[in-house]
């Protein structure tokens, strides 16, 4: 483990750059990263000189998802809770532990970041898997490099998708079923065709494209942007996003409880290495 910050933050002109910074683990998200991200989003929100926020990942990938197996996994560590009013998960058991932690660290934080009143652009390259999707989906739009790919393979664990269940809204319902039922990777081009990604550009042009877009947006009135973002978010909620997500969150935890009863743990016996092996085997079979 290194002493590097798990999230980096800098401001260039009117743009705040927030970068996931666990490249040795493909930017897998532990709780420390979650709360560091929250600090960065709050800092950018409070800075009147920041007009637009860009979220990206250091290293070869945007994010490979939640940390389910690195040396920095901190599931039993208590942090100051910010997203929901609930008791700590630390020293709890079973569903009490899982629900309390995931309501705060996963679902609650993503909903909190979706409401950041400034435009947020996800700059995605390489892997954007499971929990990585949740981070990208909280952003207002996604610009991806042509080498980016997207997947939510957690159905392999018997779990109906990640906690922030936006799948039927960021793409159409039939595509969402394909995405989940197969666990397949969707290329950036396929994701754009389905409406999940706004633009796909060559990897070498990704940063320049995103920063140019951020610069154009930064010229718009700040309050007008905030109201427009709120308007579109409210429209999504009226289309059932928030209520649907709440209902699926219950199914998600029912799946965890089922796994805990019939297998070795709430993840169906699949740690990070096990999940990677399952995904690779499926890809190899498809390519055979």
PDB file of C-alpha atoms in Angstrom:
ATOM      1  CA  UNK A   1       0.000   0.000   0.000  1.00  0.00           C
ATOM      2  CA  UNK A   2       1.148   3.556  -0.732  1.00  0.00           C
ATOM      3  CA  UNK A   3       0.731   6.860   1.046  1.00  0.00           C
ATOM      4  CA  UNK A   4      -0.708   8.481  -2.076  1.00  0.00           C
ATOM      5  CA  UNK A   5      -4.154  10.088  -1.680  1.00  0.00           C
ATOM      6  CA  UNK A   6      -6.917   7.837  -3.009  1.00  0.00           C
ATOM      7  CA  UNK A   7      -8.473  10.847  -4.752  1.00  0.00           C
ATOM      8  CA  UNK A   8      -6.625  13.836  -6.182  1.00  0.00           C
ATOM      9  CA  UNK A   9      -8.053  17.316  -6.662  1.00  0.00           C
ATOM     10  CA  UNK A  10      -6.895  20.317  -8.623  1.00  0.00           C
ATOM     11  CA  UNK A  11      -8.435  23.392 -10.218  1.00  0.00           C
ATOM     12  CA  UNK A  12      -7.404  24.697 -13.617  1.00  0.00           C
ATOM     13  CA  UNK A  13      -9.187  27.884 -14.576  1.00  0.00           C
ATOM     14  CA  UNK A  14     -12.895  27.280 -13.981  1.00  0.00           C
ATOM     15  CA  UNK A  15     -12.612  23.475 -14.019  1.00  0.00           C
ATOM     16  CA  UNK A  16     -12.126  21.235 -10.974  1.00  0.00           C
ATOM     17  CA  UNK A  17     -10.360  17.971 -11.816  1.00  0.00           C
ATOM     18  CA  UNK A  18     -11.248  15.071  -9.502  1.00  0.00           C
ATOM     19  CA  UNK A  19      -9.291  11.872 -10.181  1.00  0.00           C
ATOM     20  CA  UNK A  20      -9.645   8.415  -8.669  1.00  0.00           C
ATOM     21  CA  UNK A  21      -6.158   7.435  -7.565  1.00  0.00           C
ATOM     22  CA  UNK A  22      -5.788   3.739  -6.824  1.00  0.00           C
ATOM     23  CA  UNK A  23      -4.359   2.792 -10.226  1.00  0.00           C
ATOM     24  CA  UNK A  24      -2.603  -0.300  -8.877  1.00  0.00           C
ATOM     25  CA  UNK A  25      -6.091  -1.709  -8.133  1.00  0.00           C
ATOM     26  CA  UNK A  26      -7.759  -0.312 -11.243  1.00  0.00           C
ATOM     27  CA  UNK A  27      -9.288   2.395  -9.034  1.00  0.00           C
ATOM     28  CA  UNK A  28     -11.367  -0.043  -7.010  1.00  0.00           C
ATOM     29  CA  UNK A  29     -13.500   1.970  -4.600  1.00  0.00           C
ATOM     30  CA  UNK A  30     -13.016   1.426  -0.903  1.00  0.00           C
ATOM     31  CA  UNK A  31     -14.762   3.580   1.704  1.00  0.00           C
ATOM     32  CA  UNK A  32     -11.737   5.834   1.997  1.00  0.00           C
ATOM     33  CA  UNK A  33     -12.100   6.677  -1.687  1.00  0.00           C
ATOM     34  CA  UNK A  34     -15.839   7.258  -1.298  1.00  0.00           C
ATOM     35  CA  UNK A  35     -15.382   9.829   1.441  1.00  0.00           C
ATOM     36  CA  UNK A  36     -12.425  11.436  -0.320  1.00  0.00           C
ATOM     37  CA  UNK A  37     -14.632  11.793  -3.403  1.00  0.00           C
ATOM     38  CA  UNK A  38     -17.304  13.399  -1.265  1.00  0.00           C
ATOM     39  CA  UNK A  39     -14.747  15.843   0.132  1.00  0.00           C
ATOM     40  CA  UNK A  40     -13.666  16.740  -3.396  1.00  0.00           C
ATOM     41  CA  UNK A  41     -17.208  17.258  -4.678  1.00  0.00           C
ATOM     42  CA  UNK A  42     -17.991  19.432  -1.664  1.00  0.00           C
ATOM     43  CA  UNK A  43     -14.812  21.448  -2.183  1.00  0.00           C
ATOM     44  CA  UNK A  44     -15.651  22.050  -5.853  1.00  0.00           C
ATOM     45  CA  UNK A  45     -19.221  23.003  -4.963  1.00  0.00           C
ATOM     46  CA  UNK A  46     -18.064  25.530  -2.366  1.00  0.00           C
ATOM     47  CA  UNK A  47     -15.477  27.163  -4.652  1.00  0.00           C
ATOM     48  CA  UNK A  48     -17.114  30.054  -6.494  1.00  0.00           C
ATOM     49  CA  UNK A  49     -14.312  29.997  -9.054  1.00  0.00           C
ATOM     50  CA  UNK A  50     -15.236  26.453 -10.151  1.00  0.00           C
ATOM     51  CA  UNK A  51     -17.906  26.264 -12.843  1.00  0.00           C
ATOM     52  CA  UNK A  52     -17.551  22.663 -14.053  1.00  0.00           C
ATOM     53  CA  UNK A  53     -16.264  19.434 -12.500  1.00  0.00           C
ATOM     54  CA  UNK A  54     -14.504  16.638 -14.405  1.00  0.00           C
ATOM     55  CA  UNK A  55     -14.323  13.160 -12.843  1.00  0.00           C
ATOM     56  CA  UNK A  56     -11.728  10.718 -14.177  1.00  0.00           C
ATOM     57  CA  UNK A  57      -9.372   7.948 -13.100  1.00  0.00           C
ATOM     58  CA  UNK A  58      -5.591   7.782 -12.951  1.00  0.00           C
ATOM     59  CA  UNK A  59      -3.832   4.840 -14.573  1.00  0.00           C
ATOM     60  CA  UNK A  60      -5.175   2.500 -17.225  1.00  0.00           C
ATOM     61  CA  UNK A  61      -8.815   2.445 -16.142  1.00  0.00           C
ATOM     62  CA  UNK A  62     -11.634   4.656 -14.906  1.00  0.00           C
ATOM     63  CA  UNK A  63     -12.783   2.197 -12.233  1.00  0.00           C
ATOM     64  CA  UNK A  64     -13.167  -1.565 -11.895  1.00  0.00           C
ATOM     65  CA  UNK A  65     -15.876  -1.145  -9.258  1.00  0.00           C
ATOM     66  CA  UNK A  66     -16.223  -1.643  -5.528  1.00  0.00           C
ATOM     67  CA  UNK A  67     -13.261  -2.936  -3.562  1.00  0.00           C
ATOM     68  CA  UNK A  68     -14.081  -6.554  -2.751  1.00  0.00           C
ATOM     69  CA  UNK A  69     -10.570  -7.880  -2.329  1.00  0.00           C
ATOM     70  CA  UNK A  70      -7.614  -5.470  -2.147  1.00  0.00           C
ATOM     71  CA  UNK A  71      -5.363  -4.975   0.900  1.00  0.00           C
ATOM     72  CA  UNK A  72      -7.034  -1.586   1.345  1.00  0.00           C
ATOM     73  CA  UNK A  73     -10.545  -2.952   1.688  1.00  0.00           C
ATOM     74  CA  UNK A  74     -11.995  -1.148   4.695  1.00  0.00           C
ATOM     75  CA  UNK A  75     -15.483  -2.566   5.095  1.00  0.00           C
ATOM     76  CA  UNK A  76     -15.106  -2.669   8.891  1.00  0.00           C
ATOM     77  CA  UNK A  77     -13.844   0.901   9.278  1.00  0.00           C
ATOM     78  CA  UNK A  78     -16.169   3.631  10.516  1.00  0.00           C
ATOM     79  CA  UNK A  79     -16.270   6.982   8.717  1.00  0.00           C
ATOM     80  CA  UNK A  80     -18.299  10.092   9.478  1.00  0.00           C
ATOM     81  CA  UNK A  81     -21.678   9.370   7.887  1.00  0.00           C
ATOM     82  CA  UNK A  82     -22.981  12.071   5.535  1.00  0.00           C
ATOM     83  CA  UNK A  83     -25.397  10.641   3.005  1.00  0.00           C
ATOM     84  CA  UNK A  84     -28.190   9.138   5.121  1.00  0.00           C
ATOM     85  CA  UNK A  85     -29.338   9.267   8.738  1.00  0.00           C
ATOM     86  CA  UNK A  86     -28.702   5.775  10.033  1.00  0.00           C
ATOM     87  CA  UNK A  87     -26.602   4.022  12.639  1.00  0.00           C
ATOM     88  CA  UNK A  88     -23.101   2.806  11.877  1.00  0.00           C
ATOM     89  CA  UNK A  89     -22.590  -0.572  10.223  1.00  0.00           C
ATOM     90  CA  UNK A  90     -19.495  -1.241  12.336  1.00  0.00           C
ATOM     91  CA  UNK A  91     -19.982  -4.048  14.874  1.00  0.00           C
ATOM     92  CA  UNK A  92     -23.353  -4.975  13.344  1.00  0.00           C
ATOM     93  CA  UNK A  93     -24.161  -8.342  11.779  1.00  0.00           C
ATOM     94  CA  UNK A  94     -25.915  -9.752   8.742  1.00  0.00           C
ATOM     95  CA  UNK A  95     -28.422  -7.597   6.928  1.00  0.00           C
ATOM     96  CA  UNK A  96     -28.098  -4.885   9.556  1.00  0.00           C
ATOM     97  CA  UNK A  97     -24.431  -4.431   8.614  1.00  0.00           C
ATOM     98  CA  UNK A  98     -24.894  -4.661   4.844  1.00  0.00           C
ATOM     99  CA  UNK A  99     -27.939  -2.408   4.637  1.00  0.00           C
ATOM    100  CA  UNK A 100     -26.465   0.300   6.860  1.00  0.00           C
ATOM    101  CA  UNK A 101     -23.170   0.403   4.976  1.00  0.00           C
ATOM    102  CA  UNK A 102     -24.521   0.182   1.440  1.00  0.00           C
ATOM    103  CA  UNK A 103     -27.290   2.720   2.063  1.00  0.00           C
ATOM    104  CA  UNK A 104     -24.615   5.197   3.129  1.00  0.00           C
ATOM    105  CA  UNK A 105     -21.491   4.404   1.125  1.00  0.00           C
ATOM    106  CA  UNK A 106     -23.056   3.293  -2.157  1.00  0.00           C
ATOM    107  CA  UNK A 107     -26.663   4.353  -2.753  1.00  0.00           C
ATOM    108  CA  UNK A 108     -26.682   7.417  -0.513  1.00  0.00           C
ATOM    109  CA  UNK A 109     -23.396   8.851  -1.720  1.00  0.00           C
ATOM    110  CA  UNK A 110     -24.294   8.400  -5.386  1.00  0.00           C
ATOM    111  CA  UNK A 111     -27.602  10.161  -4.879  1.00  0.00           C
ATOM    112  CA  UNK A 112     -25.808  12.951  -3.031  1.00  0.00           C
ATOM    113  CA  UNK A 113     -23.322  13.424  -5.880  1.00  0.00           C
ATOM    114  CA  UNK A 114     -26.091  13.399  -8.502  1.00  0.00           C
ATOM    115  CA  UNK A 115     -27.393  16.542  -6.834  1.00  0.00           C
ATOM    116  CA  UNK A 116     -24.104  18.493  -7.000  1.00  0.00           C
ATOM    117  CA  UNK A 117     -25.396  21.838  -8.366  1.00  0.00           C
ATOM    118  CA  UNK A 118     -22.590  22.231 -10.889  1.00  0.00           C
ATOM    119  CA  UNK A 119     -22.200  20.309 -14.166  1.00  0.00           C
ATOM    120  CA  UNK A 120     -20.133  17.137 -13.761  1.00  0.00           C
ATOM    121  CA  UNK A 121     -18.532  15.356 -16.717  1.00  0.00           C
ATOM    122  CA  UNK A 122     -17.327  11.759 -16.437  1.00  0.00           C
ATOM    123  CA  UNK A 123     -14.182  11.237 -18.523  1.00  0.00           C
ATOM    124  CA  UNK A 124     -14.057   7.464 -18.931  1.00  0.00           C
ATOM    125  CA  UNK A 125     -11.267   5.325 -20.318  1.00  0.00           C
ATOM    126  CA  UNK A 126     -10.538   1.617 -19.961  1.00  0.00           C
ATOM    127  CA  UNK A 127     -12.747  -0.320 -17.556  1.00  0.00           C
ATOM    128  CA  UNK A 128     -15.954   1.100 -16.128  1.00  0.00           C
ATOM    129  CA  UNK A 129     -17.344  -1.877 -14.256  1.00  0.00           C
ATOM    130  CA  UNK A 130     -20.128  -2.280 -11.664  1.00  0.00           C
ATOM    131  CA  UNK A 131     -19.386   0.372  -9.015  1.00  0.00           C
ATOM    132  CA  UNK A 132     -17.552   2.335 -11.691  1.00  0.00           C
ATOM    133  CA  UNK A 133     -20.856   2.626 -13.551  1.00  0.00           C
ATOM    134  CA  UNK A 134     -22.425   4.153 -10.477  1.00  0.00           C
ATOM    135  CA  UNK A 135     -19.816   6.909 -10.397  1.00  0.00           C
ATOM    136  CA  UNK A 136     -20.170   7.656 -14.103  1.00  0.00           C
ATOM    137  CA  UNK A 137     -23.976   7.579 -13.948  1.00  0.00           C
ATOM    138  CA  UNK A 138     -24.119  10.209 -11.210  1.00  0.00           C
ATOM    139  CA  UNK A 139     -22.406  12.607 -13.601  1.00  0.00           C
ATOM    140  CA  UNK A 140     -24.401  14.755 -16.002  1.00  0.00           C
ATOM    141  CA  UNK A 141     -22.855  13.171 -19.043  1.00  0.00           C
ATOM    142  CA  UNK A 142     -20.131  10.783 -20.090  1.00  0.00           C
ATOM    143  CA  UNK A 143     -17.385  11.255 -22.648  1.00  0.00           C
ATOM    144  CA  UNK A 144     -15.545   7.992 -23.289  1.00  0.00           C
ATOM    145  CA  UNK A 145     -12.410   6.990 -25.123  1.00  0.00           C
ATOM    146  CA  UNK A 146     -12.711   4.439 -27.887  1.00  0.00           C
ATOM    147  CA  UNK A 147     -10.992   1.846 -25.665  1.00  0.00           C
ATOM    148  CA  UNK A 148     -13.505   2.204 -22.824  1.00  0.00           C
ATOM    149  CA  UNK A 149     -15.868  -0.625 -21.931  1.00  0.00           C
ATOM    150  CA  UNK A 150     -18.802  -0.926 -19.553  1.00  0.00           C
ATOM    151  CA  UNK A 151     -20.218  -3.907 -17.671  1.00  0.00           C
ATOM    152  CA  UNK A 152     -22.238  -4.891 -14.626  1.00  0.00           C
ATOM    153  CA  UNK A 153     -21.419  -8.556 -14.005  1.00  0.00           C
ATOM    154  CA  UNK A 154     -22.783  -8.819 -10.454  1.00  0.00           C
ATOM    155  CA  UNK A 155     -25.648 -11.046 -11.592  1.00  0.00           C
ATOM    156  CA  UNK A 156     -22.912 -13.712 -11.522  1.00  0.00           C
ATOM    157  CA  UNK A 157     -23.165 -13.297  -7.742  1.00  0.00           C
ATOM    158  CA  UNK A 158     -26.938 -13.772  -7.902  1.00  0.00           C
ATOM    159  CA  UNK A 159     -27.436 -10.037  -7.264  1.00  0.00           C
ATOM    160  CA  UNK A 160     -29.688  -7.932  -9.551  1.00  0.00           C
ATOM    161  CA  UNK A 161     -27.214  -5.220 -10.488  1.00  0.00           C
ATOM    162  CA  UNK A 162     -25.302  -2.596  -8.551  1.00  0.00           C
ATOM    163  CA  UNK A 163     -26.908  -0.622  -5.732  1.00  0.00           C
ATOM    164  CA  UNK A 164     -27.444   2.581  -7.723  1.00  0.00           C
ATOM    165  CA  UNK A 165     -29.793   0.811 -10.129  1.00  0.00           C
ATOM    166  CA  UNK A 166     -30.092   3.319 -12.977  1.00  0.00           C
ATOM    167  CA  UNK A 167     -29.818   0.767 -15.785  1.00  0.00           C
ATOM    168  CA  UNK A 168     -33.312   1.125 -17.352  1.00  0.00           C
ATOM    169  CA  UNK A 169     -32.965   4.923 -17.349  1.00  0.00           C
ATOM    170  CA  UNK A 170     -29.440   5.328 -18.728  1.00  0.00           C
ATOM    171  CA  UNK A 171     -30.258   2.856 -21.499  1.00  0.00           C
ATOM    172  CA  UNK A 172     -33.523   1.310 -22.646  1.00  0.00           C
ATOM    173  CA  UNK A 173     -35.061  -1.555 -20.614  1.00  0.00           C
ATOM    174  CA  UNK A 174     -34.336  -4.273 -23.185  1.00  0.00           C
ATOM    175  CA  UNK A 175     -30.711  -3.203 -23.404  1.00  0.00           C
ATOM    176  CA  UNK A 176     -30.545  -3.134 -19.604  1.00  0.00           C
ATOM    177  CA  UNK A 177     -31.742  -6.734 -19.490  1.00  0.00           C
ATOM    178  CA  UNK A 178     -29.108  -7.790 -22.023  1.00  0.00           C
ATOM    179  CA  UNK A 179     -26.443  -5.881 -20.091  1.00  0.00           C
ATOM    180  CA  UNK A 180     -27.390  -7.621 -16.833  1.00  0.00           C
ATOM    181  CA  UNK A 181     -28.465 -11.076 -18.048  1.00  0.00           C
ATOM    182  CA  UNK A 182     -25.253 -11.649 -20.004  1.00  0.00           C
ATOM    183  CA  UNK A 183     -22.760  -9.689 -17.915  1.00  0.00           C
ATOM    184  CA  UNK A 184     -21.160  -8.814 -21.254  1.00  0.00           C
ATOM    185  CA  UNK A 185     -18.945  -5.829 -21.853  1.00  0.00           C
ATOM    186  CA  UNK A 186     -20.530  -3.061 -23.878  1.00  0.00           C
ATOM    187  CA  UNK A 187     -18.055  -1.090 -25.947  1.00  0.00           C
ATOM    188  CA  UNK A 188     -18.052   2.689 -25.784  1.00  0.00           C
ATOM    189  CA  UNK A 189     -19.635   2.780 -29.233  1.00  0.00           C
ATOM    190  CA  UNK A 190     -22.454   0.431 -28.169  1.00  0.00           C
ATOM    191  CA  UNK A 191     -22.975   2.481 -25.010  1.00  0.00           C
ATOM    192  CA  UNK A 192     -23.249   5.626 -27.113  1.00  0.00           C
ATOM    193  CA  UNK A 193     -25.780   3.971 -29.434  1.00  0.00           C
ATOM    194  CA  UNK A 194     -27.917   3.171 -26.387  1.00  0.00           C
ATOM    195  CA  UNK A 195     -27.727   6.721 -25.030  1.00  0.00           C
ATOM    196  CA  UNK A 196     -25.543   5.953 -22.018  1.00  0.00           C
ATOM    197  CA  UNK A 197     -22.504   7.776 -23.405  1.00  0.00           C
ATOM    198  CA  UNK A 198     -22.612  11.222 -25.027  1.00  0.00           C
ATOM    199  CA  UNK A 199     -19.444  11.124 -27.089  1.00  0.00           C
ATOM    200  CA  UNK A 200     -16.748   8.598 -28.024  1.00  0.00           C
ATOM    201  CA  UNK A 201     -13.354   9.924 -29.066  1.00  0.00           C
ATOM    202  CA  UNK A 202      -9.880   8.457 -29.640  1.00  0.00           C
ATOM    203  CA  UNK A 203      -7.996   7.899 -26.390  1.00  0.00           C
ATOM    204  CA  UNK A 204      -5.395  10.489 -27.385  1.00  0.00           C
ATOM    205  CA  UNK A 205      -8.120  13.126 -27.798  1.00  0.00           C
ATOM    206  CA  UNK A 206     -10.130  12.354 -24.656  1.00  0.00           C
ATOM    207  CA  UNK A 207      -8.744  14.946 -22.271  1.00  0.00           C
ATOM    208  CA  UNK A 208      -8.649  17.718 -24.846  1.00  0.00           C
ATOM    209  CA  UNK A 209     -12.252  17.017 -25.870  1.00  0.00           C
ATOM    210  CA  UNK A 210     -13.531  16.991 -22.294  1.00  0.00           C
ATOM    211  CA  UNK A 211     -11.701  20.138 -21.259  1.00  0.00           C
ATOM    212  CA  UNK A 212     -12.913  21.987 -24.344  1.00  0.00           C
ATOM    213  CA  UNK A 213     -16.474  20.972 -23.516  1.00  0.00           C
ATOM    214  CA  UNK A 214     -16.016  22.009 -19.895  1.00  0.00           C
ATOM    215  CA  UNK A 215     -14.726  25.374 -21.063  1.00  0.00           C
ATOM    216  CA  UNK A 216     -17.822  25.974 -23.202  1.00  0.00           C
ATOM    217  CA  UNK A 217     -20.162  25.023 -20.388  1.00  0.00           C
ATOM    218  CA  UNK A 218     -18.260  27.267 -17.965  1.00  0.00           C
ATOM    219  CA  UNK A 219     -19.376  30.293 -20.013  1.00  0.00           C
ATOM    220  CA  UNK A 220     -23.027  29.647 -19.150  1.00  0.00           C
ATOM    221  CA  UNK A 221     -24.683  31.346 -16.129  1.00  0.00           C
ATOM    222  CA  UNK A 222     -23.969  29.300 -13.013  1.00  0.00           C
ATOM    223  CA  UNK A 223     -27.452  29.587 -11.532  1.00  0.00           C
ATOM    224  CA  UNK A 224     -29.036  28.757 -14.880  1.00  0.00           C
ATOM    225  CA  UNK A 225     -26.936  25.598 -15.096  1.00  0.00           C
ATOM    226  CA  UNK A 226     -27.908  24.588 -11.556  1.00  0.00           C
ATOM    227  CA  UNK A 227     -31.621  25.078 -12.265  1.00  0.00           C
ATOM    228  CA  UNK A 228     -31.383  23.198 -15.564  1.00  0.00           C
ATOM    229  CA  UNK A 229     -29.625  20.286 -13.896  1.00  0.00           C
ATOM    230  CA  UNK A 230     -32.309  20.196 -11.209  1.00  0.00           C
ATOM    231  CA  UNK A 231     -35.032  20.278 -13.868  1.00  0.00           C
ATOM    232  CA  UNK A 232     -33.651  17.281 -15.772  1.00  0.00           C
ATOM    233  CA  UNK A 233     -33.019  15.323 -12.560  1.00  0.00           C
ATOM    234  CA  UNK A 234     -36.592  15.986 -11.441  1.00  0.00           C
ATOM    235  CA  UNK A 235     -37.884  14.774 -14.800  1.00  0.00           C
ATOM    236  CA  UNK A 236     -35.944  11.525 -14.384  1.00  0.00           C
ATOM    237  CA  UNK A 237     -37.377  11.094 -10.894  1.00  0.00           C
ATOM    238  CA  UNK A 238     -40.912  11.660 -12.237  1.00  0.00           C
ATOM    239  CA  UNK A 239     -40.149   8.870 -14.732  1.00  0.00           C
ATOM    240  CA  UNK A 240     -39.595   6.573 -11.751  1.00  0.00           C
ATOM    241  CA  UNK A 241     -35.820   6.651 -11.272  1.00  0.00           C
ATOM    242  CA  UNK A 242     -35.752   7.250  -7.527  1.00  0.00           C
ATOM    243  CA  UNK A 243     -38.700   4.999  -6.634  1.00  0.00           C
ATOM    244  CA  UNK A 244     -37.442   2.265  -8.913  1.00  0.00           C
ATOM    245  CA  UNK A 245     -34.004   2.434  -7.371  1.00  0.00           C
ATOM    246  CA  UNK A 246     -35.499   2.137  -3.879  1.00  0.00           C
ATOM    247  CA  UNK A 247     -37.422  -0.989  -4.844  1.00  0.00           C
ATOM    248  CA  UNK A 248     -34.394  -2.648  -6.439  1.00  0.00           C
ATOM    249  CA  UNK A 249     -32.246  -1.805  -3.418  1.00  0.00           C
ATOM    250  CA  UNK A 250     -34.535  -4.109  -1.421  1.00  0.00           C
ATOM    251  CA  UNK A 251     -34.096  -6.892  -3.993  1.00  0.00           C
ATOM    252  CA  UNK A 252     -30.342  -6.310  -3.893  1.00  0.00           C
ATOM    253  CA  UNK A 253     -30.280  -6.958  -0.159  1.00  0.00           C
ATOM    254  CA  UNK A 254     -32.612  -9.918  -0.434  1.00  0.00           C
ATOM    255  CA  UNK A 255     -30.020 -11.398  -2.816  1.00  0.00           C
ATOM    256  CA  UNK A 256     -27.230 -10.733  -0.302  1.00  0.00           C
ATOM    257  CA  UNK A 257     -29.249 -12.481   2.419  1.00  0.00           C
ATOM    258  CA  UNK A 258     -29.967 -15.446   0.146  1.00  0.00           C
ATOM    259  CA  UNK A 259     -26.268 -15.772  -0.682  1.00  0.00           C
ATOM    260  CA  UNK A 260     -25.362 -15.684   3.001  1.00  0.00           C
ATOM    261  CA  UNK A 261     -27.762 -18.590   3.629  1.00  0.00           C
ATOM    262  CA  UNK A 262     -26.825 -20.847   0.744  1.00  0.00           C
ATOM    263  CA  UNK A 263     -23.157 -20.049   0.061  1.00  0.00           C
ATOM    264  CA  UNK A 264     -20.031 -19.038   1.913  1.00  0.00           C
ATOM    265  CA  UNK A 265     -20.789 -15.308   2.099  1.00  0.00           C
ATOM    266  CA  UNK A 266     -23.123 -12.527   0.938  1.00  0.00           C
ATOM    267  CA  UNK A 267     -21.267 -12.217  -2.387  1.00  0.00           C
ATOM    268  CA  UNK A 268     -21.968 -15.792  -3.410  1.00  0.00           C
ATOM    269  CA  UNK A 269     -18.383 -16.838  -2.744  1.00  0.00           C
ATOM    270  CA  UNK A 270     -16.951 -14.512  -5.391  1.00  0.00           C
ATOM    271  CA  UNK A 271     -14.168 -12.161  -4.317  1.00  0.00           C
ATOM    272  CA  UNK A 272     -12.379  -9.876  -6.782  1.00  0.00           C
ATOM    273  CA  UNK A 273     -10.232 -12.698  -8.197  1.00  0.00           C
ATOM    274  CA  UNK A 274     -13.179 -15.057  -8.451  1.00  0.00           C
ATOM    275  CA  UNK A 275     -15.292 -12.483 -10.258  1.00  0.00           C
ATOM    276  CA  UNK A 276     -12.450 -11.651 -12.648  1.00  0.00           C
ATOM    277  CA  UNK A 277     -11.972 -15.351 -13.418  1.00  0.00           C
ATOM    278  CA  UNK A 278     -15.698 -15.822 -14.108  1.00  0.00           C
ATOM    279  CA  UNK A 279     -15.752 -12.785 -16.389  1.00  0.00           C
ATOM    280  CA  UNK A 280     -12.660 -13.959 -18.272  1.00  0.00           C
ATOM    281  CA  UNK A 281     -14.057 -17.450 -18.728  1.00  0.00           C
ATOM    282  CA  UNK A 282     -17.267 -16.007 -20.176  1.00  0.00           C
ATOM    283  CA  UNK A 283     -15.314 -13.758 -22.571  1.00  0.00           C
ATOM    284  CA  UNK A 284     -13.078 -16.639 -23.663  1.00  0.00           C
ATOM    285  CA  UNK A 285     -16.133 -18.811 -24.338  1.00  0.00           C
ATOM    286  CA  UNK A 286     -17.759 -16.034 -26.390  1.00  0.00           C
ATOM    287  CA  UNK A 287     -14.582 -15.569 -28.357  1.00  0.00           C
ATOM    288  CA  UNK A 288     -14.058 -19.277 -29.007  1.00  0.00           C
TER     289      UNK A 288
END
